[in-house]
Amino acid sequence: TALIQCIHNNTIPSDFDEDLVQCGIHQEVLKLRSEVEDGKRIGFLGIHSESDYVEANDVLFWSGPESMFEVGRYGPIRPEDRKTELNFSMKNFIYDFEPAEWSYDVDEKILGDCQLIDITDDATGEVHSEAKKHTPIYVNEIGHNTNLCANVRIMHKNDRSVYYYACIEKENAMKKGDCVELLVDYGKLYENVRERKGYGVANLYGNVGDDSDRGAKLQRNFAARQSIESEISKLSVVRLYYLAEFLMERIFPEINESIEDIFRHHVPSQLKSRFLVARRRLHWIGERLEQQLEKCFGSLQRVYFSSKFITSFQNIIHSFKWSSLPGVFSAIQDTASDIPNICAKDCILNEISEELLYKVSNIIPKPFDTKIWSQLGNLLIESVTKKIA
């Protein structure tokens, strides 16, 4: 009737929803909802109040696989939460592997590439504000703790969206008043994150240190650098450009702004080590992009691209070079970082030292590994690399 009236008056709404008009159930729900006082509606549809129910203190609550209820959507929350595996791996490395703690792979491809759901901010590497409004990010995982029981299932929808569902098994049924922590099993793909945090299989049973163990962290970081170099070495000019464009538009601006702010006489009492490390890693990736670009052009691919495109591409890569590093280094001599007992200057020195040690990793195996190197040897490695840095 409403639609006919709109047609008669020539006032058809621009947001007309045909499915909504055809659904008579919707009108019935609205009618039932209007019969319940505001503020007292409960349930998904809001057509009931608490007075519609009776207390049953002796009834146990459980929700097996057949009756799981949705905790919420993990991601993607925003369009930019969808990333190719290549773009995500670069971002993950730049932000010192924190994004890996908040990501899932899904079956859907993006332009033929594997896709990951990443709910961290491209500008900071931390969980973005929209994701923090959703319950799933507050669900912890069981890891390898046999005393914990997963009561949340991970479900994928449409091969691209990740949802959490609560599943309280019958043997763990709850009485009225019981509380239980929601726990999920992230599976094998999360193992590298567990190792960095110290509760992976290698930590528990293989005597491997977490990221507070400098030697163990270096070996994991070396493997990541090797993987990045391998991935970049396979890229064509076009795919190199897409990667550089992603870094330039989504990662570089905020990081660069935080560094350039130092030269505007706004040096804070404490600097975020995240941005110092991230800026240096962008520089390191830029060098690899430049090398691969020259390699591609050396194989006569240059003739297929206009000089304008080539110049634009080279300008992007040049932006990644941290040419202001000497000035920054002088400006932050006495500035603290957000890492206890490590000043901002040492954050940069440690990062450059890692680059140097990676270059000579075939000559100096497993630096800072106390099972191989003596205390004196490790002190010598640190002293020499910091001098060079």
mmCIF file of C-alpha atoms in Angstrom:
data_model
loop_
_atom_site.group_PDB
_atom_site.id
_atom_site.type_symbol
_atom_site.label_atom_id
_atom_site.label_comp_id
_atom_site.label_asym_id
_atom_site.label_seq_id
_atom_site.Cartn_x
_atom_site.Cartn_y
_atom_site.Cartn_z
ATOM 1 C CA THR A 1 0.000 0.000 0.000
ATOM 2 C CA ALA A 2 2.823 2.395 0.905
ATOM 3 C CA LEU A 3 4.541 1.695 -2.394
ATOM 4 C CA ILE A 4 1.350 2.303 -4.406
ATOM 5 C CA GLN A 5 0.845 5.596 -2.573
ATOM 6 C CA CYS A 6 4.436 6.633 -3.373
ATOM 7 C CA ILE A 7 3.933 5.825 -7.058
ATOM 8 C CA HIS A 8 0.655 7.777 -7.089
ATOM 9 C CA ASN A 9 2.388 10.797 -5.523
ATOM 10 C CA ASN A 10 5.511 10.349 -7.678
ATOM 11 C CA THR A 11 7.664 10.222 -4.517
ATOM 12 C CA ILE A 12 9.452 6.863 -4.764
ATOM 13 C CA PRO A 13 12.305 6.946 -2.219
ATOM 14 C CA SER A 14 15.866 6.659 -3.558
ATOM 15 C CA ASP A 15 16.712 4.012 -0.934
ATOM 16 C CA PHE A 16 13.713 1.839 -1.763
ATOM 17 C CA ASP A 17 14.310 -1.754 -0.590
ATOM 18 C CA GLU A 18 12.211 -4.177 -2.625
ATOM 19 C CA ASP A 19 13.044 -7.164 -0.404
ATOM 20 C CA LEU A 20 11.903 -5.247 2.669
ATOM 21 C CA VAL A 21 8.572 -4.333 1.089
ATOM 22 C CA GLN A 22 7.922 -7.918 -0.002
ATOM 23 C CA CYS A 23 8.670 -9.268 3.485
ATOM 24 C CA GLY A 24 5.434 -9.315 5.464
ATOM 25 C CA ILE A 25 7.284 -10.732 8.455
ATOM 26 C CA HIS A 26 9.057 -7.405 8.875
ATOM 27 C CA GLN A 27 5.745 -5.616 9.489
ATOM 28 C CA GLU A 28 4.724 -8.296 11.974
ATOM 29 C CA VAL A 29 7.999 -7.877 13.888
ATOM 30 C CA LEU A 30 7.518 -4.111 14.027
ATOM 31 C CA LYS A 31 4.003 -4.626 15.396
ATOM 32 C CA LEU A 32 5.188 -7.018 18.128
ATOM 33 C CA ARG A 33 8.121 -4.747 19.009
ATOM 34 C CA SER A 34 5.823 -1.753 19.443
ATOM 35 C CA GLU A 35 3.914 -3.713 22.111
ATOM 36 C CA VAL A 36 7.058 -3.921 24.300
ATOM 37 C CA GLU A 37 8.020 -0.841 26.301
ATOM 38 C CA ASP A 38 11.218 0.993 25.261
ATOM 39 C CA GLY A 39 14.221 -0.095 27.312
ATOM 40 C CA LYS A 40 12.670 -3.457 28.173
ATOM 41 C CA ARG A 41 13.057 -5.190 24.801
ATOM 42 C CA ILE A 42 15.427 -8.147 24.808
ATOM 43 C CA GLY A 43 16.556 -10.673 22.248
ATOM 44 C CA PHE A 44 17.735 -10.256 18.676
ATOM 45 C CA LEU A 45 14.355 -9.103 17.360
ATOM 46 C CA GLY A 46 13.423 -7.114 20.438
ATOM 47 C CA ILE A 47 9.910 -8.555 20.566
ATOM 48 C CA HIS A 48 10.173 -9.988 24.095
ATOM 49 C CA SER A 49 10.672 -8.633 27.582
ATOM 50 C CA GLU A 50 12.047 -10.290 30.689
ATOM 51 C CA SER A 51 8.516 -10.903 31.959
ATOM 52 C CA ASP A 52 7.947 -13.348 29.077
ATOM 53 C CA TYR A 53 10.372 -15.777 30.685
ATOM 54 C CA VAL A 54 10.320 -17.801 33.902
ATOM 55 C CA GLU A 55 13.318 -18.597 36.063
ATOM 56 C CA ALA A 56 14.643 -22.151 35.816
ATOM 57 C CA ASN A 57 17.565 -22.285 38.209
ATOM 58 C CA ASP A 58 18.025 -26.036 37.807
ATOM 59 C CA VAL A 59 18.425 -25.938 34.010
ATOM 60 C CA LEU A 60 21.985 -26.231 32.705
ATOM 61 C CA PHE A 61 23.117 -24.114 29.783
ATOM 62 C CA TRP A 62 25.095 -25.528 26.905
ATOM 63 C CA SER A 63 25.255 -24.862 23.182
ATOM 64 C CA GLY A 64 26.794 -27.672 21.182
ATOM 65 C CA PRO A 65 27.789 -27.508 17.509
ATOM 66 C CA GLU A 66 24.129 -27.660 16.464
ATOM 67 C CA SER A 67 23.124 -24.643 18.568
ATOM 68 C CA MET A 68 26.176 -22.355 18.622
ATOM 69 C CA PHE A 69 25.480 -18.656 18.949
ATOM 70 C CA GLU A 70 27.391 -15.876 17.239
ATOM 71 C CA VAL A 71 29.887 -13.918 19.321
ATOM 72 C CA GLY A 72 30.589 -11.514 16.503
ATOM 73 C CA ARG A 73 32.448 -10.803 13.331
ATOM 74 C CA TYR A 74 36.233 -10.771 13.621
ATOM 75 C CA GLY A 75 36.869 -9.294 10.211
ATOM 76 C CA PRO A 76 37.069 -7.790 7.763
ATOM 77 C CA ILE A 77 35.528 -4.730 9.407
ATOM 78 C CA ARG A 78 36.669 -2.241 6.745
ATOM 79 C CA PRO A 79 37.491 -2.725 3.047
ATOM 80 C CA GLU A 80 41.176 -2.078 3.713
ATOM 81 C CA ASP A 81 41.262 -5.045 6.137
ATOM 82 C CA ARG A 82 41.489 -7.292 3.068
ATOM 83 C CA LYS A 83 45.080 -7.650 1.852
ATOM 84 C CA THR A 84 47.132 -9.780 -0.480
ATOM 85 C CA GLU A 85 49.581 -12.060 1.270
ATOM 86 C CA LEU A 86 52.476 -10.070 -0.234
ATOM 87 C CA ASN A 87 51.252 -6.683 1.023
ATOM 88 C CA PHE A 88 50.489 -8.118 4.446
ATOM 89 C CA SER A 89 53.911 -9.768 4.803
ATOM 90 C CA MET A 90 55.600 -6.414 4.111
ATOM 91 C CA LYS A 91 53.402 -4.576 6.593
ATOM 92 C CA ASN A 92 53.903 -7.319 9.176
ATOM 93 C CA PHE A 93 57.690 -7.026 8.874
ATOM 94 C CA ILE A 94 57.643 -3.217 8.996
ATOM 95 C CA TYR A 95 55.624 -3.207 12.228
ATOM 96 C CA ASP A 96 57.805 -5.833 13.895
ATOM 97 C CA PHE A 97 55.320 -8.699 13.376
ATOM 98 C CA GLU A 98 52.507 -7.330 15.534
ATOM 99 C CA PRO A 99 49.896 -7.479 12.702
ATOM 100 C CA ALA A 100 50.394 -11.271 12.566
ATOM 101 C CA GLU A 101 48.742 -11.473 15.984
ATOM 102 C CA TRP A 102 45.520 -10.108 14.480
ATOM 103 C CA SER A 103 45.210 -11.795 11.105
ATOM 104 C CA TYR A 104 43.526 -14.766 9.438
ATOM 105 C CA ASP A 105 43.928 -16.285 6.007
ATOM 106 C CA VAL A 106 40.770 -16.933 3.974
ATOM 107 C CA ASP A 107 40.012 -18.981 0.873
ATOM 108 C CA GLU A 108 39.017 -16.121 -1.404
ATOM 109 C CA LYS A 109 41.782 -14.789 -3.666
ATOM 110 C CA ILE A 110 42.535 -11.174 -4.551
ATOM 111 C CA LEU A 111 43.602 -10.914 -8.202
ATOM 112 C CA GLY A 112 44.815 -14.490 -7.965
ATOM 113 C CA ASP A 113 46.858 -13.901 -4.788
ATOM 114 C CA CYS A 114 46.233 -15.399 -1.366
ATOM 115 C CA GLN A 115 44.192 -13.111 0.891
ATOM 116 C CA LEU A 116 44.559 -12.291 4.577
ATOM 117 C CA ILE A 117 42.190 -10.514 6.912
ATOM 118 C CA ASP A 118 44.153 -7.921 8.891
ATOM 119 C CA ILE A 119 42.396 -5.804 11.522
ATOM 120 C CA THR A 120 45.363 -3.582 12.389
ATOM 121 C CA ASP A 121 45.706 0.034 11.318
ATOM 122 C CA ASP A 122 47.996 0.520 8.315
ATOM 123 C CA ALA A 123 49.289 3.721 9.904
ATOM 124 C CA THR A 124 50.383 2.159 13.215
ATOM 125 C CA GLY A 125 50.308 -1.650 13.041
ATOM 126 C CA GLU A 126 48.012 -1.687 16.088
ATOM 127 C CA VAL A 127 44.413 -2.949 16.184
ATOM 128 C CA HIS A 128 42.265 -0.239 14.616
ATOM 129 C CA SER A 129 39.473 1.550 16.473
ATOM 130 C CA GLU A 130 36.597 -0.141 14.600
ATOM 131 C CA ALA A 131 37.891 -3.633 15.414
ATOM 132 C CA LYS A 132 38.060 -2.691 19.095
ATOM 133 C CA LYS A 133 34.281 -2.272 19.058
ATOM 134 C CA HIS A 134 33.832 -5.969 18.233
ATOM 135 C CA THR A 135 33.870 -8.687 20.893
ATOM 136 C CA PRO A 136 36.027 -11.300 19.073
ATOM 137 C CA ILE A 137 39.323 -9.443 19.527
ATOM 138 C CA TYR A 138 38.977 -9.868 23.303
ATOM 139 C CA VAL A 139 38.786 -13.667 23.055
ATOM 140 C CA ASN A 140 42.059 -15.264 24.162
ATOM 141 C CA GLU A 141 43.493 -18.511 22.814
ATOM 142 C CA ILE A 142 44.337 -21.798 24.503
ATOM 143 C CA GLY A 143 47.778 -22.218 22.930
ATOM 144 C CA HIS A 144 49.313 -25.522 24.028
ATOM 145 C CA ASN A 145 47.834 -25.428 27.531
ATOM 146 C CA THR A 146 46.086 -28.776 27.984
ATOM 147 C CA ASN A 147 44.245 -27.428 31.030
ATOM 148 C CA LEU A 148 42.294 -24.990 28.859
ATOM 149 C CA CYS A 149 39.322 -25.863 26.687
ATOM 150 C CA ALA A 150 38.337 -23.972 23.534
ATOM 151 C CA ASN A 151 34.701 -22.914 23.696
ATOM 152 C CA VAL A 152 34.697 -20.636 20.664
ATOM 153 C CA ARG A 153 34.681 -21.876 17.078
ATOM 154 C CA ILE A 154 36.144 -19.971 14.124
ATOM 155 C CA MET A 155 33.781 -19.971 11.149
ATOM 156 C CA HIS A 156 34.323 -18.533 7.673
ATOM 157 C CA LYS A 157 31.493 -17.073 5.591
ATOM 158 C CA ASN A 158 31.586 -16.569 1.830
ATOM 159 C CA ASP A 159 35.284 -17.569 1.860
ATOM 160 C CA ARG A 160 36.226 -14.053 3.009
ATOM 161 C CA SER A 161 34.711 -13.222 6.430
ATOM 162 C CA VAL A 162 35.742 -14.622 9.817
ATOM 163 C CA TYR A 163 33.199 -15.024 12.625
ATOM 164 C CA TYR A 164 33.419 -16.376 16.171
ATOM 165 C CA TYR A 165 30.717 -18.665 17.603
ATOM 166 C CA ALA A 166 30.388 -19.726 21.232
ATOM 167 C CA CYS A 167 30.112 -23.478 21.640
ATOM 168 C CA ILE A 168 29.704 -24.661 25.251
ATOM 169 C CA GLU A 169 29.914 -28.451 25.072
ATOM 170 C CA LYS A 170 27.435 -30.509 27.100
ATOM 171 C CA GLU A 171 30.172 -31.875 29.366
ATOM 172 C CA ASN A 172 31.037 -28.259 30.274
ATOM 173 C CA ALA A 173 27.421 -27.160 30.799
ATOM 174 C CA MET A 174 26.996 -24.092 32.999
ATOM 175 C CA LYS A 175 24.743 -23.514 35.982
ATOM 176 C CA LYS A 176 23.036 -20.187 36.568
ATOM 177 C CA GLY A 177 25.595 -17.691 37.815
ATOM 178 C CA ASP A 178 28.593 -19.547 36.337
ATOM 179 C CA CYS A 179 31.216 -17.531 34.467
ATOM 180 C CA VAL A 180 33.575 -18.877 31.855
ATOM 181 C CA GLU A 181 36.296 -17.199 29.814
ATOM 182 C CA LEU A 182 35.785 -17.430 26.072
ATOM 183 C CA LEU A 183 38.775 -19.189 24.505
ATOM 184 C CA VAL A 184 39.645 -20.096 20.930
ATOM 185 C CA ASP A 185 42.276 -22.276 19.261
ATOM 186 C CA TYR A 186 44.082 -20.263 16.572
ATOM 187 C CA GLY A 187 45.623 -23.426 15.125
ATOM 188 C CA LYS A 188 49.012 -24.163 13.560
ATOM 189 C CA LEU A 189 49.246 -20.954 11.527
ATOM 190 C CA TYR A 190 49.592 -18.976 14.768
ATOM 191 C CA GLU A 191 52.639 -20.942 15.903
ATOM 192 C CA ASN A 192 55.189 -18.338 14.810
ATOM 193 C CA VAL A 193 53.396 -15.719 16.935
ATOM 194 C CA ARG A 194 53.379 -18.130 19.874
ATOM 195 C CA GLU A 195 57.128 -18.649 19.518
ATOM 196 C CA ARG A 196 57.765 -14.909 19.531
ATOM 197 C CA LYS A 197 55.688 -14.628 22.715
ATOM 198 C CA GLY A 198 57.285 -17.659 24.373
ATOM 199 C CA TYR A 199 54.555 -20.304 24.485
ATOM 200 C CA GLY A 200 55.098 -22.170 21.224
ATOM 201 C CA VAL A 201 56.107 -25.819 20.971
ATOM 202 C CA ALA A 202 59.719 -24.791 20.289
ATOM 203 C CA ASN A 203 59.719 -22.675 23.462
ATOM 204 C CA LEU A 204 58.070 -25.299 25.655
ATOM 205 C CA TYR A 205 59.915 -28.375 24.431
ATOM 206 C CA GLY A 206 62.816 -27.201 22.270
ATOM 207 C CA ASN A 207 64.581 -24.701 24.534
ATOM 208 C CA VAL A 208 64.045 -21.876 21.999
ATOM 209 C CA GLY A 209 63.792 -18.352 23.399
ATOM 210 C CA ASP A 210 61.027 -15.825 22.771
ATOM 211 C CA ASP A 211 61.634 -12.347 21.347
ATOM 212 C CA SER A 212 63.138 -11.140 24.607
ATOM 213 C CA ASP A 213 66.015 -13.513 23.729
ATOM 214 C CA ARG A 214 67.997 -11.428 21.245
ATOM 215 C CA GLY A 215 69.637 -14.419 19.578
ATOM 216 C CA ALA A 216 66.349 -16.236 19.025
ATOM 217 C CA LYS A 217 64.637 -13.083 17.749
ATOM 218 C CA LEU A 218 67.449 -12.430 15.279
ATOM 219 C CA GLN A 219 67.088 -15.898 13.750
ATOM 220 C CA ARG A 220 63.355 -15.389 13.239
ATOM 221 C CA ASN A 221 63.956 -11.925 11.793
ATOM 222 C CA PHE A 222 66.672 -13.251 9.471
ATOM 223 C CA ALA A 223 64.205 -15.833 8.145
ATOM 224 C CA ALA A 224 61.650 -13.058 7.562
ATOM 225 C CA ARG A 225 64.175 -10.905 5.701
ATOM 226 C CA GLN A 226 65.188 -13.849 3.540
ATOM 227 C CA SER A 227 61.542 -14.541 2.713
ATOM 228 C CA ILE A 228 60.960 -10.881 1.780
ATOM 229 C CA GLU A 229 64.007 -10.814 -0.478
ATOM 230 C CA SER A 230 62.824 -14.007 -2.152
ATOM 231 C CA GLU A 231 59.310 -12.625 -2.743
ATOM 232 C CA ILE A 232 60.558 -9.319 -4.151
ATOM 233 C CA SER A 233 63.016 -11.090 -6.458
ATOM 234 C CA LYS A 234 60.091 -12.819 -8.209
ATOM 235 C CA LEU A 235 58.075 -9.677 -8.919
ATOM 236 C CA SER A 236 57.560 -8.145 -12.337
ATOM 237 C CA VAL A 237 57.691 -4.356 -12.824
ATOM 238 C CA VAL A 238 53.909 -4.075 -12.589
ATOM 239 C CA ARG A 239 53.672 -6.070 -9.364
ATOM 240 C CA LEU A 240 56.619 -4.145 -7.948
ATOM 241 C CA TYR A 241 54.722 -0.953 -8.646
ATOM 242 C CA TYR A 242 51.546 -2.193 -6.934
ATOM 243 C CA LEU A 243 53.573 -3.136 -3.861
ATOM 244 C CA ALA A 244 55.402 0.213 -3.782
ATOM 245 C CA GLU A 245 52.091 2.035 -4.244
ATOM 246 C CA PHE A 246 50.550 0.163 -1.300
ATOM 247 C CA LEU A 247 53.498 1.035 0.934
ATOM 248 C CA MET A 248 53.511 4.662 -0.202
ATOM 249 C CA GLU A 249 49.785 5.273 0.251
ATOM 250 C CA ARG A 250 48.945 3.162 3.288
ATOM 251 C CA ILE A 251 52.119 2.693 5.366
ATOM 252 C CA PHE A 252 54.604 5.489 4.659
ATOM 253 C CA PRO A 253 52.694 8.732 5.451
ATOM 254 C CA GLU A 254 52.096 8.276 9.196
ATOM 255 C CA ILE A 255 55.533 6.788 9.830
ATOM 256 C CA ASN A 256 57.294 9.545 7.914
ATOM 257 C CA GLU A 257 55.232 12.252 9.608
ATOM 258 C CA SER A 258 56.205 10.999 13.071
ATOM 259 C CA ILE A 259 59.888 11.148 12.071
ATOM 260 C CA GLU A 260 59.746 14.507 10.300
ATOM 261 C CA ASP A 261 58.024 15.971 13.362
ATOM 262 C CA ILE A 262 61.366 15.674 15.139
ATOM 263 C CA PHE A 263 62.743 18.398 12.873
ATOM 264 C CA ARG A 264 59.896 20.720 13.761
ATOM 265 C CA HIS A 265 61.246 20.928 17.314
ATOM 266 C CA HIS A 266 58.562 18.646 18.703
ATOM 267 C CA VAL A 267 60.822 15.923 20.090
ATOM 268 C CA PRO A 268 58.683 14.199 22.749
ATOM 269 C CA SER A 269 60.057 13.011 26.062
ATOM 270 C CA GLN A 270 59.506 9.472 24.804
ATOM 271 C CA LEU A 271 59.576 8.164 21.222
ATOM 272 C CA LYS A 272 57.725 5.085 19.985
ATOM 273 C CA SER A 273 60.297 2.514 18.973
ATOM 274 C CA ARG A 274 57.676 1.137 16.568
ATOM 275 C CA PHE A 275 58.007 4.147 14.242
ATOM 276 C CA LEU A 276 61.801 4.264 14.390
ATOM 277 C CA VAL A 277 62.088 0.586 13.479
ATOM 278 C CA ALA A 278 59.301 0.863 10.892
ATOM 279 C CA ARG A 279 60.987 3.817 9.151
ATOM 280 C CA ARG A 280 64.275 1.949 8.896
ATOM 281 C CA ARG A 281 62.564 -1.185 7.585
ATOM 282 C CA LEU A 282 60.822 0.840 4.894
ATOM 283 C CA HIS A 283 64.292 2.036 3.887
ATOM 284 C CA TRP A 284 65.537 -1.585 3.770
ATOM 285 C CA ILE A 285 62.577 -2.760 1.681
ATOM 286 C CA GLY A 286 63.028 0.242 -0.628
ATOM 287 C CA GLU A 287 66.583 -0.875 -1.370
ATOM 288 C CA ARG A 288 65.320 -4.330 -2.381
ATOM 289 C CA LEU A 289 62.606 -2.813 -4.571
ATOM 290 C CA GLU A 290 65.198 -0.619 -6.276
ATOM 291 C CA GLN A 291 67.487 -3.602 -6.922
ATOM 292 C CA GLN A 292 64.650 -5.641 -8.433
ATOM 293 C CA LEU A 293 63.502 -2.717 -10.564
ATOM 294 C CA GLU A 294 67.000 -2.338 -12.026
ATOM 295 C CA LYS A 295 67.123 -6.085 -12.608
ATOM 296 C CA CYS A 296 63.818 -5.957 -14.496
ATOM 297 C CA PHE A 297 64.953 -2.988 -16.582
ATOM 298 C CA GLY A 298 68.192 -4.785 -17.298
ATOM 299 C CA SER A 299 66.158 -7.546 -18.946
ATOM 300 C CA LEU A 300 64.759 -5.026 -21.474
ATOM 301 C CA GLN A 301 61.438 -4.571 -19.674
ATOM 302 C CA ARG A 302 62.106 -0.801 -19.676
ATOM 303 C CA VAL A 303 60.968 -0.506 -23.309
ATOM 304 C CA TYR A 304 57.411 -1.471 -22.352
ATOM 305 C CA PHE A 305 56.934 1.482 -19.980
ATOM 306 C CA SER A 306 56.743 5.229 -20.504
ATOM 307 C CA SER A 307 59.423 7.494 -19.091
ATOM 308 C CA LYS A 308 56.713 9.171 -16.979
ATOM 309 C CA PHE A 309 55.812 5.842 -15.349
ATOM 310 C CA ILE A 310 59.463 4.994 -14.715
ATOM 311 C CA THR A 311 60.155 8.397 -13.160
ATOM 312 C CA SER A 312 57.044 8.153 -10.959
ATOM 313 C CA PHE A 313 58.054 4.686 -9.791
ATOM 314 C CA GLN A 314 61.619 5.728 -9.023
ATOM 315 C CA ASN A 315 60.359 8.750 -7.059
ATOM 316 C CA ILE A 316 58.230 6.475 -4.849
ATOM 317 C CA ILE A 317 61.166 4.195 -4.124
ATOM 318 C CA HIS A 318 63.418 7.210 -3.481
ATOM 319 C CA SER A 319 60.899 8.426 -0.860
ATOM 320 C CA PHE A 320 61.549 5.283 1.164
ATOM 321 C CA LYS A 321 65.231 6.184 1.595
ATOM 322 C CA TRP A 322 65.827 7.538 5.084
ATOM 323 C CA SER A 323 68.106 10.372 4.039
ATOM 324 C CA SER A 324 67.330 12.347 7.208
ATOM 325 C CA LEU A 325 68.653 9.586 9.501
ATOM 326 C CA PRO A 326 71.864 11.436 10.555
ATOM 327 C CA GLY A 327 69.825 14.473 11.599
ATOM 328 C CA VAL A 328 67.285 12.334 13.431
ATOM 329 C CA PHE A 329 70.074 10.500 15.194
ATOM 330 C CA SER A 330 71.500 13.762 16.502
ATOM 331 C CA ALA A 331 68.089 15.063 17.543
ATOM 332 C CA ILE A 332 67.206 12.035 19.689
ATOM 333 C CA GLN A 333 70.535 11.486 21.442
ATOM 334 C CA ASP A 334 69.037 11.737 24.935
ATOM 335 C CA THR A 335 65.450 10.736 24.170
ATOM 336 C CA ALA A 336 63.869 7.714 25.823
ATOM 337 C CA SER A 337 61.877 5.079 23.947
ATOM 338 C CA ASP A 338 58.769 3.174 24.987
ATOM 339 C CA ILE A 339 60.949 0.099 25.649
ATOM 340 C CA PRO A 340 62.245 -0.041 29.252
ATOM 341 C CA ASN A 341 65.974 0.680 29.590
ATOM 342 C CA ILE A 342 66.457 1.274 25.827
ATOM 343 C CA CYS A 343 66.836 4.800 24.497
ATOM 344 C CA ALA A 344 65.504 5.874 21.095
ATOM 345 C CA LYS A 345 69.045 6.051 19.679
ATOM 346 C CA ASP A 346 69.695 2.402 20.570
ATOM 347 C CA CYS A 347 66.446 1.331 18.870
ATOM 348 C CA ILE A 348 67.894 2.581 15.583
ATOM 349 C CA LEU A 349 71.361 1.173 16.279
ATOM 350 C CA ASN A 350 69.924 -2.265 17.076
ATOM 351 C CA GLU A 351 67.931 -2.266 13.844
ATOM 352 C CA ILE A 352 70.931 -1.314 11.691
ATOM 353 C CA SER A 353 73.046 -3.867 13.581
ATOM 354 C CA GLU A 354 70.494 -6.520 12.653
ATOM 355 C CA GLU A 355 70.810 -5.549 8.975
ATOM 356 C CA LEU A 356 74.602 -5.862 9.176
ATOM 357 C CA LEU A 357 74.455 -9.226 10.934
ATOM 358 C CA TYR A 358 71.968 -10.496 8.355
ATOM 359 C CA LYS A 359 74.457 -9.641 5.587
ATOM 360 C CA VAL A 360 77.173 -11.723 7.254
ATOM 361 C CA SER A 361 74.942 -14.465 8.684
ATOM 362 C CA ASN A 362 76.807 -17.073 6.610
ATOM 363 C CA ILE A 363 80.077 -15.964 8.261
ATOM 364 C CA ILE A 364 78.831 -15.245 11.799
ATOM 365 C CA PRO A 365 76.211 -17.945 12.500
ATOM 366 C CA LYS A 366 73.518 -17.389 15.116
ATOM 367 C CA PRO A 367 74.872 -14.233 16.796
ATOM 368 C CA PHE A 368 74.007 -13.782 20.490
ATOM 369 C CA ASP A 369 73.119 -17.472 20.811
ATOM 370 C CA THR A 370 74.631 -18.356 24.196
ATOM 371 C CA LYS A 371 74.850 -22.026 23.202
ATOM 372 C CA ILE A 372 77.377 -21.079 20.523
ATOM 373 C CA TRP A 373 78.955 -17.791 21.587
ATOM 374 C CA SER A 374 80.630 -16.920 24.865
ATOM 375 C CA GLN A 375 79.712 -13.774 26.751
ATOM 376 C CA LEU A 376 82.892 -12.124 25.485
ATOM 377 C CA GLY A 377 82.088 -13.147 21.904
ATOM 378 C CA ASN A 378 78.607 -11.658 22.108
ATOM 379 C CA LEU A 379 79.954 -8.423 23.610
ATOM 380 C CA LEU A 380 82.443 -8.191 20.759
ATOM 381 C CA ILE A 381 79.741 -8.769 18.114
ATOM 382 C CA GLU A 382 77.551 -6.081 19.676
ATOM 383 C CA SER A 383 80.387 -3.597 20.016
ATOM 384 C CA VAL A 384 81.637 -4.006 16.427
ATOM 385 C CA THR A 385 78.211 -3.902 14.779
ATOM 386 C CA LYS A 386 77.155 -0.813 16.751
ATOM 387 C CA LYS A 387 80.397 0.930 15.815
ATOM 388 C CA ILE A 388 79.756 0.225 12.127
ATOM 389 C CA ALA A 389 76.083 1.215 12.506
#
